[in-house]
Every structure is written in structure tokens, then in C-alpha cells.
């Protein structure tokens, strides 16, 4: 399987994951933890503010511009996850965290963002080894 097909599959799976996230959020909003702050470990940084939403928009713009400039599919995967978190923050006042491992709370969006970052690292390493 060519790498372009793999990239297409990963972007498709990420997008499907986001759609599933929004379905889960819609039907289980009472069961999830709405995280209105920035959670790195637990609920570290208090409640949501317009600065957080503005930072989200700025981060999404940087990721999108990076994708356009570098043509890396990992950036678009991170963009998809970040945009979905932004939508949750705008419409719910926070993100719906319904997955838990110990004290850590997260959602499918967070998983998609991590997958995107791993894919970016893979693409950078692959590109550097090809140029060597």
C-alpha cells in the first residue's frame, strides 16, 4: 500500500472518529465531564476564557498554515482534532471528556491530536532519512 493511501486512510479514520465523538457528546452530555479549562493532568487550569478560545483559533490557524506550507497530512489530522475541540468549547462551554484512565480524562479529539503529532514526527523522520 502506498504512503498516500495510508495518509488518506488515517485522515478518514480521524474524521470518522470526530463524527463519533460528536454523536457520543450529543447523547451522553450528562454522563461526561465538561472540561472548561485546559487539562494537562486532571483539571489543571481552571475555567474557560475567551483567551483560551482565541488561543485555540490561533493554534488551528498555525496548524492549517503549516499544512499548506509543509504539505504534511499529520497537520491536517491535528487540525481536525483541534477544530472539533474548538466546536465543543464554543457550543458546550468546554470539551466533553468521557474517556478515563485513572486521573486522566480525555476524548476522541485528544486521541486524534496525539495520532496527528505522532504522524508529523514520523513524516519528519522519514523525510530526513530520505534526504540523507
Tab-separated table of C-alpha atoms in Angstrom:
chain	number	residue	atom	x	y	z
A	1	UNK	CA	0.000	0.000	0.000
A	2	UNK	CA	1.425	3.370	-0.972
A	3	UNK	CA	2.024	6.024	1.672
A	4	UNK	CA	-0.618	8.319	0.090
A	5	UNK	CA	-3.279	5.650	0.605
A	6	UNK	CA	-2.159	5.258	4.215
A	7	UNK	CA	-2.410	9.038	4.727
A	8	UNK	CA	-5.901	9.064	3.218
A	9	UNK	CA	-6.987	6.220	5.485
A	10	UNK	CA	-5.587	7.959	8.576
A	11	UNK	CA	-7.311	11.253	7.725
A	12	UNK	CA	-10.558	9.366	7.009
A	13	UNK	CA	-10.379	7.425	10.270
A	14	UNK	CA	-9.609	10.636	12.185
A	15	UNK	CA	-12.594	12.391	10.625
A	16	UNK	CA	-14.828	9.404	11.395
A	17	UNK	CA	-13.552	9.450	14.976
A	18	UNK	CA	-14.531	13.103	15.317
A	19	UNK	CA	-18.018	12.379	13.999
A	20	UNK	CA	-18.329	9.539	16.514
A	21	UNK	CA	-17.135	11.932	19.237
A	22	UNK	CA	-19.897	14.405	18.420
A	23	UNK	CA	-22.514	11.641	18.439
A	24	UNK	CA	-21.258	10.432	21.828
A	25	UNK	CA	-21.239	14.008	23.139
A	26	UNK	CA	-24.773	14.639	21.881
A	27	UNK	CA	-26.213	11.535	23.527
A	28	UNK	CA	-24.140	11.445	26.713
A	29	UNK	CA	-23.643	15.088	27.664
A	30	UNK	CA	-24.977	14.353	31.156
A	31	UNK	CA	-22.523	11.482	31.615
A	32	UNK	CA	-19.340	13.229	30.535
A	33	UNK	CA	-17.118	15.668	32.362
A	34	UNK	CA	-17.327	19.054	30.632
A	35	UNK	CA	-13.803	20.384	30.936
A	36	UNK	CA	-13.999	24.148	30.675
A	37	UNK	CA	-10.304	24.685	31.340
A	38	UNK	CA	-7.100	23.415	29.836
A	39	UNK	CA	-6.485	19.976	31.232
A	40	UNK	CA	-2.981	18.611	31.086
A	41	UNK	CA	-3.276	16.351	34.107
A	42	UNK	CA	-6.693	16.462	35.703
A	43	UNK	CA	-8.243	19.938	35.604
A	44	UNK	CA	-5.070	21.982	35.964
A	45	UNK	CA	-6.043	25.366	34.565
A	46	UNK	CA	-9.472	26.479	35.860
A	47	UNK	CA	-12.347	27.707	33.732
A	48	UNK	CA	-12.607	28.663	30.094
A	49	UNK	CA	-11.936	32.182	28.981
A	50	UNK	CA	-12.007	33.949	25.668
A	51	UNK	CA	-8.207	33.818	25.763
A	52	UNK	CA	-8.382	30.007	25.603
A	53	UNK	CA	-10.774	30.097	22.656
A	54	UNK	CA	-8.573	32.700	20.955
A	55	UNK	CA	-5.514	30.520	21.596
A	56	UNK	CA	-7.389	27.571	20.044
A	57	UNK	CA	-8.207	29.623	16.952
A	58	UNK	CA	-4.589	30.807	16.724
A	59	UNK	CA	-3.253	27.252	17.115
A	60	UNK	CA	-5.639	25.961	14.449
A	61	UNK	CA	-4.515	28.733	12.090
A	62	UNK	CA	-0.861	27.821	12.669
A	63	UNK	CA	-1.554	24.131	12.055
A	64	UNK	CA	-3.518	24.898	8.893
A	65	UNK	CA	-0.813	27.218	7.555
A	66	UNK	CA	1.829	24.632	8.427
A	67	UNK	CA	-0.114	22.014	6.494
A	68	UNK	CA	-0.386	24.291	3.476
A	69	UNK	CA	3.309	25.176	3.660
A	70	UNK	CA	4.756	21.750	4.507
A	71	UNK	CA	2.070	19.536	2.876
A	72	UNK	CA	2.097	17.103	5.769
A	73	UNK	CA	-1.058	15.109	6.446
A	74	UNK	CA	-0.255	14.925	10.169
A	75	UNK	CA	-1.001	18.641	10.392
A	76	UNK	CA	-4.478	18.162	8.958
A	77	UNK	CA	-5.147	15.375	11.478
A	78	UNK	CA	-4.149	17.706	14.337
A	79	UNK	CA	-6.314	20.417	12.740
A	80	UNK	CA	-9.344	18.102	12.653
A	81	UNK	CA	-8.981	17.232	16.356
A	82	UNK	CA	-8.324	20.834	17.393
A	83	UNK	CA	-11.240	22.170	15.388
A	84	UNK	CA	-13.551	19.631	16.970
A	85	UNK	CA	-12.381	20.677	20.452
A	86	UNK	CA	-12.968	24.317	19.474
A	87	UNK	CA	-16.515	23.499	18.350
A	88	UNK	CA	-17.147	21.849	21.737
A	89	UNK	CA	-15.783	24.894	23.573
A	90	UNK	CA	-17.992	27.263	21.589
A	91	UNK	CA	-21.229	25.267	21.851
A	92	UNK	CA	-20.784	23.477	25.201
A	93	UNK	CA	-18.570	25.940	27.058
A	94	UNK	CA	-15.892	23.242	27.340
A	95	UNK	CA	-14.865	19.892	25.915
A	96	UNK	CA	-16.768	16.723	26.765
A	97	UNK	CA	-14.245	14.312	28.321
A	98	UNK	CA	-15.838	10.858	28.531
A	99	UNK	CA	-12.789	8.577	28.435
A	100	UNK	CA	-10.849	7.992	31.652
A	101	UNK	CA	-7.683	6.219	32.638
A	102	UNK	CA	-7.011	6.823	36.314
A	103	UNK	CA	-6.965	10.571	36.925
A	104	UNK	CA	-6.602	11.382	33.210
A	105	UNK	CA	-9.732	12.456	31.341
A	106	UNK	CA	-9.840	12.850	27.590
A	107	UNK	CA	-11.950	12.337	24.466
A	108	UNK	CA	-11.562	11.082	20.913
A	109	UNK	CA	-10.422	14.556	19.801
A	110	UNK	CA	-7.415	14.309	22.101
A	111	UNK	CA	-6.573	10.862	20.712
A	112	UNK	CA	-6.808	12.214	17.145
A	113	UNK	CA	-4.470	15.115	18.025
A	114	UNK	CA	-1.903	12.717	19.511
A	115	UNK	CA	-2.132	10.474	16.416
A	116	UNK	CA	-1.563	13.551	14.246
A	117	UNK	CA	1.502	14.570	16.248
A	118	UNK	CA	2.928	11.045	16.012
A	119	UNK	CA	2.300	11.113	12.268
A	120	UNK	CA	4.064	14.505	11.947
A	121	UNK	CA	7.095	13.114	13.785
A	122	UNK	CA	7.058	10.040	11.528
A	123	UNK	CA	6.872	12.221	8.396
A	124	UNK	CA	9.765	14.408	9.568
A	125	UNK	CA	11.950	11.385	10.369
A	126	UNK	CA	11.044	9.723	7.059
A	127	UNK	CA	11.836	12.898	5.120
A	128	UNK	CA	15.184	13.329	6.896
A	129	UNK	CA	16.232	9.720	6.249
A	130	UNK	CA	15.339	10.038	2.563
A	131	UNK	CA	17.415	13.218	2.264
A	132	UNK	CA	20.444	11.595	3.934
